[in-house]
Coordinates of C-alpha atoms in Angstrom, one line a residue:
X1122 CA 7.9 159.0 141.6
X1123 CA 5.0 161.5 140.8
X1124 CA 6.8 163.2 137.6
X1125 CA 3.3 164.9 136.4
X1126 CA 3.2 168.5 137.5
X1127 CA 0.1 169.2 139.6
X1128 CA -2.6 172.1 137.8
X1129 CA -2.9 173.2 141.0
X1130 CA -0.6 172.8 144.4
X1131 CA -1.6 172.0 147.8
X1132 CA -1.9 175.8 148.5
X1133 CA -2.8 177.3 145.6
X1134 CA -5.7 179.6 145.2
X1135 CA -8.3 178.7 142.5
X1136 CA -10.0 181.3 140.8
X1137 CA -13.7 181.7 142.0
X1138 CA -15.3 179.6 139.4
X1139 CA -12.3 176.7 139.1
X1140 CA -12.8 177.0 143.5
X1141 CA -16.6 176.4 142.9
X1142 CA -16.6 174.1 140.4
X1143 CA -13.6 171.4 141.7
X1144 CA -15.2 171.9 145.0
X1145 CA -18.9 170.4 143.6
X1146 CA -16.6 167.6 141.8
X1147 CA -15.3 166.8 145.2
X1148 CA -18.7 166.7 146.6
X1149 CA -20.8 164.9 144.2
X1150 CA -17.8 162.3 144.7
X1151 CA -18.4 162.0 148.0
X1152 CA -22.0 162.4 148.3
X1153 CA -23.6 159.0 147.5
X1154 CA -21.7 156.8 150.0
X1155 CA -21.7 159.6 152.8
X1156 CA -25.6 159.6 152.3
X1157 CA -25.6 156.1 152.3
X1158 CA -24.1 155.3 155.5
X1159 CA -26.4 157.3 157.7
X1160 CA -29.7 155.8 155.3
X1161 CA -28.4 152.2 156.7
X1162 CA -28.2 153.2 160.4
X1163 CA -31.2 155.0 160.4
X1164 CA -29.4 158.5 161.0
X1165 CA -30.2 161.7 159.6
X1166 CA -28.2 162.3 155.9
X1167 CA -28.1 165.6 156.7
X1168 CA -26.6 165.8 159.8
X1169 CA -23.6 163.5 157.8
X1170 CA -23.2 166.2 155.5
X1171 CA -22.8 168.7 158.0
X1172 CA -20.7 166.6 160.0
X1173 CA -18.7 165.6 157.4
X1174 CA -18.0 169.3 156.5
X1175 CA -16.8 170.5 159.8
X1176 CA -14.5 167.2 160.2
X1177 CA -12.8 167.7 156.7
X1178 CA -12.1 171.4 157.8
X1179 CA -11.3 169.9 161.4
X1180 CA -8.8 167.8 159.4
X1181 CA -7.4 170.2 157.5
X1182 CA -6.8 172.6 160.4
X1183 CA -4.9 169.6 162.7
X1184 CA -2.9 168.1 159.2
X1185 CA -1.3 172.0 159.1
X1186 CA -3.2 172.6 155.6
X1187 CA -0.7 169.6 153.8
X1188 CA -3.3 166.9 153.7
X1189 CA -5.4 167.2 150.6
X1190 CA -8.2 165.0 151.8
X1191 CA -12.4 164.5 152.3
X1192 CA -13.3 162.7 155.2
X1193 CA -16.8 161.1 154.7
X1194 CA -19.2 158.2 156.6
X1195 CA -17.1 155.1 157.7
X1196 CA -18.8 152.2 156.4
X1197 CA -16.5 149.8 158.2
X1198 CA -18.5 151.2 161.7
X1199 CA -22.3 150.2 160.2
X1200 CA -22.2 146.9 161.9
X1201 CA -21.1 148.1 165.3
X1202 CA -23.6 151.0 164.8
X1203 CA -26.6 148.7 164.6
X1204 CA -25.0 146.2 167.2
X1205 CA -25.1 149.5 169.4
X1206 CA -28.5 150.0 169.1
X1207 CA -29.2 146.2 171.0
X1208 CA -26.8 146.9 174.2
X1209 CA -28.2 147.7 177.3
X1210 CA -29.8 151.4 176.9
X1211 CA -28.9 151.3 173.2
X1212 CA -30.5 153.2 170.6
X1213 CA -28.8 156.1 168.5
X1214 CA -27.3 157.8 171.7
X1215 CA -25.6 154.0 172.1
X1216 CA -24.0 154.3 168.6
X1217 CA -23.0 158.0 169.2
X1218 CA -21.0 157.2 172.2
X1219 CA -19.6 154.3 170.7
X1220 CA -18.3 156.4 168.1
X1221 CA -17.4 159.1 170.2
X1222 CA -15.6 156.3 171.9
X1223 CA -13.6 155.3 168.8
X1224 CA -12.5 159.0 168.4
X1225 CA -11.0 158.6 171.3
X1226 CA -8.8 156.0 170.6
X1227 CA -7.5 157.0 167.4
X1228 CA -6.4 160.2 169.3
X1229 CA -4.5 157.5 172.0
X1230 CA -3.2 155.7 169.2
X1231 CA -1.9 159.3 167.3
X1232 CA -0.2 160.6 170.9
X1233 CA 1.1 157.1 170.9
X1234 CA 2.5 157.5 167.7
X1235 CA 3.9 160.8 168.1
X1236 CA 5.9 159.5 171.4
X1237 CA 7.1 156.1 170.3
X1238 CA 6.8 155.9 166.2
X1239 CA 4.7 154.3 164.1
X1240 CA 6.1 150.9 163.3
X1241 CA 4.5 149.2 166.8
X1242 CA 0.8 149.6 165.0
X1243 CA 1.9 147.6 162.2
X1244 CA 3.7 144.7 164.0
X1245 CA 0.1 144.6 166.3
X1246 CA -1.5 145.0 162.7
X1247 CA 0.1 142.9 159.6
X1248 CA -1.3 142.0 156.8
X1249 CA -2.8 138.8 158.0
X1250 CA -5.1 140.3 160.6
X1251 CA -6.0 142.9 158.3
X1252 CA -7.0 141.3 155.3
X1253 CA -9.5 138.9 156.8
X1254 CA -11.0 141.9 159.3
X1255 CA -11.6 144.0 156.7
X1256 CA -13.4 140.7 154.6
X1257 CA -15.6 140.1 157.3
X1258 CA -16.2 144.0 157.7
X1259 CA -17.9 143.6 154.3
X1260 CA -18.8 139.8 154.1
X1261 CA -20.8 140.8 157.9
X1262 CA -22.8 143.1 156.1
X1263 CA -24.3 140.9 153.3
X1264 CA -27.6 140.1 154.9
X1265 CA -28.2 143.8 155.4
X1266 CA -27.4 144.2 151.9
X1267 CA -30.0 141.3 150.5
X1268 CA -32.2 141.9 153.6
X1269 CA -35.9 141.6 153.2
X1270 CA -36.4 144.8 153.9
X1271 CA -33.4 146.4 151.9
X1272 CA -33.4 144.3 148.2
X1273 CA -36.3 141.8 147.9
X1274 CA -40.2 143.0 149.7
X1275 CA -39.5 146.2 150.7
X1276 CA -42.8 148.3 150.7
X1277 CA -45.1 145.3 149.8
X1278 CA -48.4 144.3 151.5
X1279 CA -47.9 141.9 154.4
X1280 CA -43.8 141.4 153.3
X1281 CA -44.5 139.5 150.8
X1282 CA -41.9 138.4 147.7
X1283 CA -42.3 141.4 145.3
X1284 CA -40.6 141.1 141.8
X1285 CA -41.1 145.1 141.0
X1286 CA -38.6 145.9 144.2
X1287 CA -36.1 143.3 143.5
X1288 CA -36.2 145.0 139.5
X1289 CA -35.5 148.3 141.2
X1290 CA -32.6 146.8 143.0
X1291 CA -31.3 145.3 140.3
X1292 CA -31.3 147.7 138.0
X1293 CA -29.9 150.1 140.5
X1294 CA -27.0 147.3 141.1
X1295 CA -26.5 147.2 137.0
X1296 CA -26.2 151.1 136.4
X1297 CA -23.5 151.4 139.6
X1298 CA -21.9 148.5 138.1
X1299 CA -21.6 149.9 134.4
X1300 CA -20.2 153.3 135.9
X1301 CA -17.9 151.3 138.0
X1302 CA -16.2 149.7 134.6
X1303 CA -16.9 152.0 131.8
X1304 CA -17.3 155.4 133.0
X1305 CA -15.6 158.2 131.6
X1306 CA -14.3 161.9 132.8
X1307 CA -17.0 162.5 136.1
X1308 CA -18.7 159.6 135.6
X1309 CA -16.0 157.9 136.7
X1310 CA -15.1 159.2 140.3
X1311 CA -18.8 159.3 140.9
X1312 CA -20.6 155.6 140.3
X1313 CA -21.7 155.6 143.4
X1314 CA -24.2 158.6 143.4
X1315 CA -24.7 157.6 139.1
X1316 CA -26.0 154.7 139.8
X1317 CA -28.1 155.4 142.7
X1318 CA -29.5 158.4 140.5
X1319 CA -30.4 156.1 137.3
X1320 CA -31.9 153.7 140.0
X1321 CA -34.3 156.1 141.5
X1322 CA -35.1 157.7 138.3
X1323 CA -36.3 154.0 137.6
X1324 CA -38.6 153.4 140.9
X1325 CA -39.9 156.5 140.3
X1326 CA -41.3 155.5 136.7
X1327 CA -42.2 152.6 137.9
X1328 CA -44.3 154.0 141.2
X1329 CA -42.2 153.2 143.7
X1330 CA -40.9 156.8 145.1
X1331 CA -43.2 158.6 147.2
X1332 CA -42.1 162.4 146.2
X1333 CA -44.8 164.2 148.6
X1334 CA -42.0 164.5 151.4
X1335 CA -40.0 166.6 148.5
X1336 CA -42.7 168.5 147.5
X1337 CA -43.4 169.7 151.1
X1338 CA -40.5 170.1 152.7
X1339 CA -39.1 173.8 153.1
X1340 CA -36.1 175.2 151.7
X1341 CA -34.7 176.0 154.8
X1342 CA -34.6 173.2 158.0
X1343 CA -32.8 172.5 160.8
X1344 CA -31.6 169.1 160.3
X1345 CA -32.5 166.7 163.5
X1346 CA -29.0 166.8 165.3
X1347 CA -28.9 164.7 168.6
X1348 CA -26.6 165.9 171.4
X1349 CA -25.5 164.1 174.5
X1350 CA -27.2 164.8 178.1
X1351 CA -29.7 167.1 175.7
X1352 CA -31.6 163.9 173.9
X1353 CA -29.7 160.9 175.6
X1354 CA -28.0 160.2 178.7
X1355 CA -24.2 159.1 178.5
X1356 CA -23.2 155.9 179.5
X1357 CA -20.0 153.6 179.0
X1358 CA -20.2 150.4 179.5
X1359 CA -17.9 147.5 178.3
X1360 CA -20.5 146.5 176.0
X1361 CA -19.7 149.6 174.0
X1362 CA -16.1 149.1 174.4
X1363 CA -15.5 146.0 173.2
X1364 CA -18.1 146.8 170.0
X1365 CA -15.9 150.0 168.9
X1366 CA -12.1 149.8 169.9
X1367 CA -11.4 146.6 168.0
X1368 CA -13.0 148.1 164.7
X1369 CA -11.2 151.6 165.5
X1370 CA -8.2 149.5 165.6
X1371 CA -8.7 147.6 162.9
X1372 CA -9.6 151.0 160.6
X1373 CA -6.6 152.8 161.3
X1374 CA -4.8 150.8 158.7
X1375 CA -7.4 152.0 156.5
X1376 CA -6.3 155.6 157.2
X1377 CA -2.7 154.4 157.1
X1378 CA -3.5 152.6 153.3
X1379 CA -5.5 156.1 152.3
X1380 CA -2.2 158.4 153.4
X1381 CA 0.4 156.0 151.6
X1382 CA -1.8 156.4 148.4
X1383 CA -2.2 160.5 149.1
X1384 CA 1.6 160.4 149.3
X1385 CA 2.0 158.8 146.1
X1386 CA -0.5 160.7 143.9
X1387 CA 0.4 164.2 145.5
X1388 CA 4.0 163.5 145.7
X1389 CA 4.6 164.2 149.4
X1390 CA 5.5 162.2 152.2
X1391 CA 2.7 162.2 154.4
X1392 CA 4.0 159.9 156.9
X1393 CA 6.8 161.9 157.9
X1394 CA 5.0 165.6 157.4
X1395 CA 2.7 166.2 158.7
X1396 CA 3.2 163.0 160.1
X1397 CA 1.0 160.0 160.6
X1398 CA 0.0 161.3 164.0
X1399 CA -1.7 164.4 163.1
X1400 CA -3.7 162.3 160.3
X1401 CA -5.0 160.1 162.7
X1402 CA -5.8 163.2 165.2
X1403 CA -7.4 164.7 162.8
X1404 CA -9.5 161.5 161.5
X1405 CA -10.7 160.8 165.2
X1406 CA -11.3 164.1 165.6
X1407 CA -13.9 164.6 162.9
X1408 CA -15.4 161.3 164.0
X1409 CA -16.1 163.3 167.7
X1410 CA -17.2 165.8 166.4
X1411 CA -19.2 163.7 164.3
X1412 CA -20.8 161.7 167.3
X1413 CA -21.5 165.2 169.2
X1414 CA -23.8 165.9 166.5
X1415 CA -25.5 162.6 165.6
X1416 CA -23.6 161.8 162.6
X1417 CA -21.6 158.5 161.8
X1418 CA -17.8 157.8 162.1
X1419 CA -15.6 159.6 159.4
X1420 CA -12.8 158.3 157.8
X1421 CA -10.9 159.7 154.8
X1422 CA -12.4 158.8 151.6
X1423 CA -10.5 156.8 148.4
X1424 CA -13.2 158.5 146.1
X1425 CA -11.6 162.1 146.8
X1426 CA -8.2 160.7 146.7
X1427 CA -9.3 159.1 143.5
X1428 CA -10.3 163.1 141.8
X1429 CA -6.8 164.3 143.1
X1430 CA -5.1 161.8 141.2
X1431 CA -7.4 162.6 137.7
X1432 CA -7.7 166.2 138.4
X1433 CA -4.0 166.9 139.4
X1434 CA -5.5 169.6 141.7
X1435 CA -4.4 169.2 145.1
X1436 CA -5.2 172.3 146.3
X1437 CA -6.5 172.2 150.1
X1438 CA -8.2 175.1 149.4
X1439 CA -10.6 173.1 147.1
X1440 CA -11.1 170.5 149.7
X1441 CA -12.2 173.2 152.1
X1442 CA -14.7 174.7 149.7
X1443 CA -16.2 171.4 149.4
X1444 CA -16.6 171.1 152.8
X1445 CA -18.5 174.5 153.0
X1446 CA -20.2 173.5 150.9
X1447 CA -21.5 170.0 152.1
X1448 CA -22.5 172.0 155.6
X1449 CA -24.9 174.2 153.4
X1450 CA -26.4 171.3 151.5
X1451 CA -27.2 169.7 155.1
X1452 CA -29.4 172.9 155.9
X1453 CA -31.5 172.6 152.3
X1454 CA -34.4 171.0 153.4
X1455 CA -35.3 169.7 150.1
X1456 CA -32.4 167.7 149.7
X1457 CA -33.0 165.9 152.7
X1458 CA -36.3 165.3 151.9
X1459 CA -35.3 163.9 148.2
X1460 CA -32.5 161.9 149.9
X1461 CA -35.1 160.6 152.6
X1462 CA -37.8 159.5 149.0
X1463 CA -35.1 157.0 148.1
X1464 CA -36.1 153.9 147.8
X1465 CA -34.3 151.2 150.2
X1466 CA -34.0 149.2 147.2
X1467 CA -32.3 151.1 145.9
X1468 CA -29.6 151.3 148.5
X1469 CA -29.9 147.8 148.5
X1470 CA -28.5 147.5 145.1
X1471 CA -25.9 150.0 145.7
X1472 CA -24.6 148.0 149.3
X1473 CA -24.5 144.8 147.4
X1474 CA -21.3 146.1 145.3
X1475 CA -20.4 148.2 147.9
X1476 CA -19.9 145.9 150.7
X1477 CA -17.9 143.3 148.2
X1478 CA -16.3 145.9 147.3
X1479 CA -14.9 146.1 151.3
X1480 CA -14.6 141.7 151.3
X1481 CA -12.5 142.4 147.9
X1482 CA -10.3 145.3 149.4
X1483 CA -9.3 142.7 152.3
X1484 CA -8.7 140.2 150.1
X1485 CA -6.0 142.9 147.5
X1486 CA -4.3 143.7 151.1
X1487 CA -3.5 139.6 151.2
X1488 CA -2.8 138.9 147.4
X1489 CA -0.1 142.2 147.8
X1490 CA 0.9 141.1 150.8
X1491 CA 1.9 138.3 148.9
X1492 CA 1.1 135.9 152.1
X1493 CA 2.0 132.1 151.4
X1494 CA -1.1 130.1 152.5
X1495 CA 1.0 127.2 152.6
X1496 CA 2.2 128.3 156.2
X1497 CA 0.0 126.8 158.5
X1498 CA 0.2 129.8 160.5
X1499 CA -0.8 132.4 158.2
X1500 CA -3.8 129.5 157.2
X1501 CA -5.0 129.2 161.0
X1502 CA -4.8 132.8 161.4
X1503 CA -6.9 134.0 158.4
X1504 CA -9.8 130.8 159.0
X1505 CA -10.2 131.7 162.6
X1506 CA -11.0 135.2 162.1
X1507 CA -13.2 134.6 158.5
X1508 CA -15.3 132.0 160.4
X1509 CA -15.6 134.0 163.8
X1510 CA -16.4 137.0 162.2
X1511 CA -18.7 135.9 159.7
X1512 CA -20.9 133.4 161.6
X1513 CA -20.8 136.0 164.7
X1514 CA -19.2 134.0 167.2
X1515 CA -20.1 135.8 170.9
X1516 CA -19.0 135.8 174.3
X1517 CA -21.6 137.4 176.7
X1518 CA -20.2 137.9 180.6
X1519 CA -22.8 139.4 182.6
X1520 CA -25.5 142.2 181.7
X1521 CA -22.7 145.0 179.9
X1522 CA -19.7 142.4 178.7
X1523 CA -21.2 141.6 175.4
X1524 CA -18.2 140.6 172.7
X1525 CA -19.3 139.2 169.1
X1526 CA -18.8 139.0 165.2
X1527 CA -15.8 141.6 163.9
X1528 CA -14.5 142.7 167.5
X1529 CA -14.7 139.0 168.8
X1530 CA -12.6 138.0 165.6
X1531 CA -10.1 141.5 165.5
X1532 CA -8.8 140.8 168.5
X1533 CA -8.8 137.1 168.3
X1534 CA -6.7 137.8 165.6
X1535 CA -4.9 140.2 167.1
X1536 CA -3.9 137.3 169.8
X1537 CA -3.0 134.4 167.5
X1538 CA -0.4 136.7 165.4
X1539 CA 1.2 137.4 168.8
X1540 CA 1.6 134.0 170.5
X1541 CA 1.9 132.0 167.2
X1542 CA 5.6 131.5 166.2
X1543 CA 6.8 132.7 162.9
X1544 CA 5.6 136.0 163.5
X1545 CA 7.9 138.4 160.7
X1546 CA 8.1 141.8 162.6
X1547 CA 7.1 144.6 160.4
X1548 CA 10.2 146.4 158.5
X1549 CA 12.5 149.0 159.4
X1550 CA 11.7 150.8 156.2
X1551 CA 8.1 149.6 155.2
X1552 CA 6.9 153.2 155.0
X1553 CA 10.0 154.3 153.2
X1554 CA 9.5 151.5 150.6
X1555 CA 6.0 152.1 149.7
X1556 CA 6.1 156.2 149.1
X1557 CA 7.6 156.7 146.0
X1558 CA 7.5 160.7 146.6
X1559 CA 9.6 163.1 144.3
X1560 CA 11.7 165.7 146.7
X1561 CA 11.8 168.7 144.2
X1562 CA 8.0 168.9 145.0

């Protein structure tokens, strides 16, 4: 039961300084990992930012203005990005169909949902497949995280071991952590982009940064959108497919997890109204548009969700200014340019939390699942997909067939919940249950 009154309701007008000023708390809260994202998969940040913008107001428009939410870059979709990039033809217009491609099936999966209910998703999607996916989502990711290139000789002469790079990721790692734990009022919805500040602040005293891109660039750019038949041709194959529809799937329990929490901190059933449906629509559809515009997958984002619930302002009118102004910051050349002078060892300290931070979120979803390891079949279940997934287990047919690491293991999964018996079908009232929503709101 929320019982705290909100400072501001979902549609309530601030006044023009509380809209400006909420809005930039909501976008410095999102900035760092939306930045991040594209900086991994060798996108442009400003094209997420933009992106990012027109999905949340996309989202807003679909979710009927109820949905209080910021929908930033999916990290979950960085390791089918760069797998992408190897298919046949592959390359960024690779990744941007496959993402396109996972839009589309979280719009099948919300028409789906509209016609038959939601429960279906979560018997195909229990806690035991979940919980391990989403560890090897961020477990996968580890060697891009302590990479050569991204923590330990990045920028020295012939790669060699450098000691002054591994410092910068390190102390970068150290400053996110501290905010993590012991930040207070903004710094604590906005580690993230603290610690990758205090970490760049320290390459740059130590002569790391090279700030001439900053100083040149204009005020005003373009920033370098890719579109489909304009920069790349479009081609399906099943190589894409079976890359992005497992880990679409698989992240739609993210978005389910994100609108149970909404529910709770705004105090609204979100599953019922504006249903789970339009959330998901509206999810896809920013990731679309998204890949139209060469910008990663979008998802909804806990870090937002995290300022409703310490703000108690819900108003979507705030979330909409924020998205305004995220689209502007995309065309300030400068700001690309300074996010471009960051140091990938700096990131490199940032992903390392991060990406545990994904392994540990697939591990909470078992521990409050309260799943007894002591059944073998919740034990073969969770081993099969950790090891598949992990050690990148592959199954190649022919030159476009090309099934590996977290889709290999998602749908394996997937599989061995089905035909194993003991399967527990999910409950009549599971949403009910977990939305503790107060009615007078």
């Amino acid at each position: 039961m929320n019982e705290t009154k909100p400072l501001l309701g979902i549609n309530d007008k601030p006044s023009a300084l509380q809209w400006i000023t909420l809005s930039l708390q909501h976008l410095f809260a999102m900035f760092g990992a939306t930045v991040l994202v594209p900086f991994l998969i060798e996108l442009s940040p400003a094209v997420a930012l933009v992106s990012s913008g027109i999905g949340t107001l996309a989202f807003l428009i679909i979710t009927q203005f109820k949905v209080p939410a910021y929908l930033g870059s999916s990290f979950a979709f960085i390791a089918p990005v760069i797998a992408a990039k190897t298919v046949p033809g592959g390359g960024p217009g690779a990744a941007m169909i496959g993402t396109f491609i996972a839009g589309i099936v979280y719009g099948i999966v919300a028409l789906t949902i509209k016609k038959a209910g939601y429960r279906w998703i979560m018997n195909i999607l229990p806690p035991i497949v979940v919980g391990p996916v989403i560890m090897v989502i961020g477990l996968a990711l580890a060697t891009t995280a302590v990479g050569q290139s991204m923590f330990m000789n990045y920028g020295a002469k012939n790669q060699e071991y450098s000691l002054l790079y591994i410092s910068v990721a390190l102390v970068t790692l150290l400053a996110t952590i501290l905010f993590t734990m012991f930040g207070k009022g903004v710094f604590s919805f906005i580690p993230i982009l603290a610690g990758i500040v205090i970490g760049y602040v320290y390459a740059l005293l130590v002569g790391v940064v090279n700030f001439h891109g900053v100083l040149d660039a204009k005020w005003f750019a373009m920033p370098d959108f890719i579109f489909p038949f304009v920069d790349y041709p479009v081609t399906i194959n099943l190589a894409l497919l079976t890359i992005f529809v497992p880990v679409a799937i698989v992240t739609l329990t993210e978005h389910i997890g994100h609108q149970l929490v909404l529910s709770k901190v705004v105090g609204k059933d979100y599953i019922k109204d504006p249903g789970l449906h339009r959330s998901i629509l509206g999810d896809g559809t920013a990731t679309i548009i998204s890949a139209l515009m060469g910008g990663p997958a979008k998802t909804t984002y806990g870090e937002n969700i995290g300022v409703l619930a310490i703000t108690r302002v819900y108003s979507v009118y705030v979330l909409g200014g924020a998205a305004v102004l995220a689209i502007g910051f995309g065309f300030i050349g400068k700001i690309a340019a300074l996010i471009q002078s960051i140091p990938t060892p700096v990131m490199g300290g940032v992903s390392i939390l991060l990406f545990g931070i994904i392994a540990s979120s697939g591990l909470r979803i078992i521990v409050e699942a309260k799943l007894d390891f002591n059944k073998n079949r919740n034990l073969v279940i969770a081993s099969v997909i950790l090891v598949t997934g992990i050690g990148g287990f592959s199954i190649h047919m022919g030159e476009h067939f090309k099934l590996e690491g977290m889709a290999f293991a998602a749908i394996l999964g997937i599989i061995l919940n089905l035909v194993l018996p003991g399967r527990e079908k999910a409950k009549e009232d599971l949403f009910e249950d977990s939305i503790a929503v107060d009615e007078t709101k």
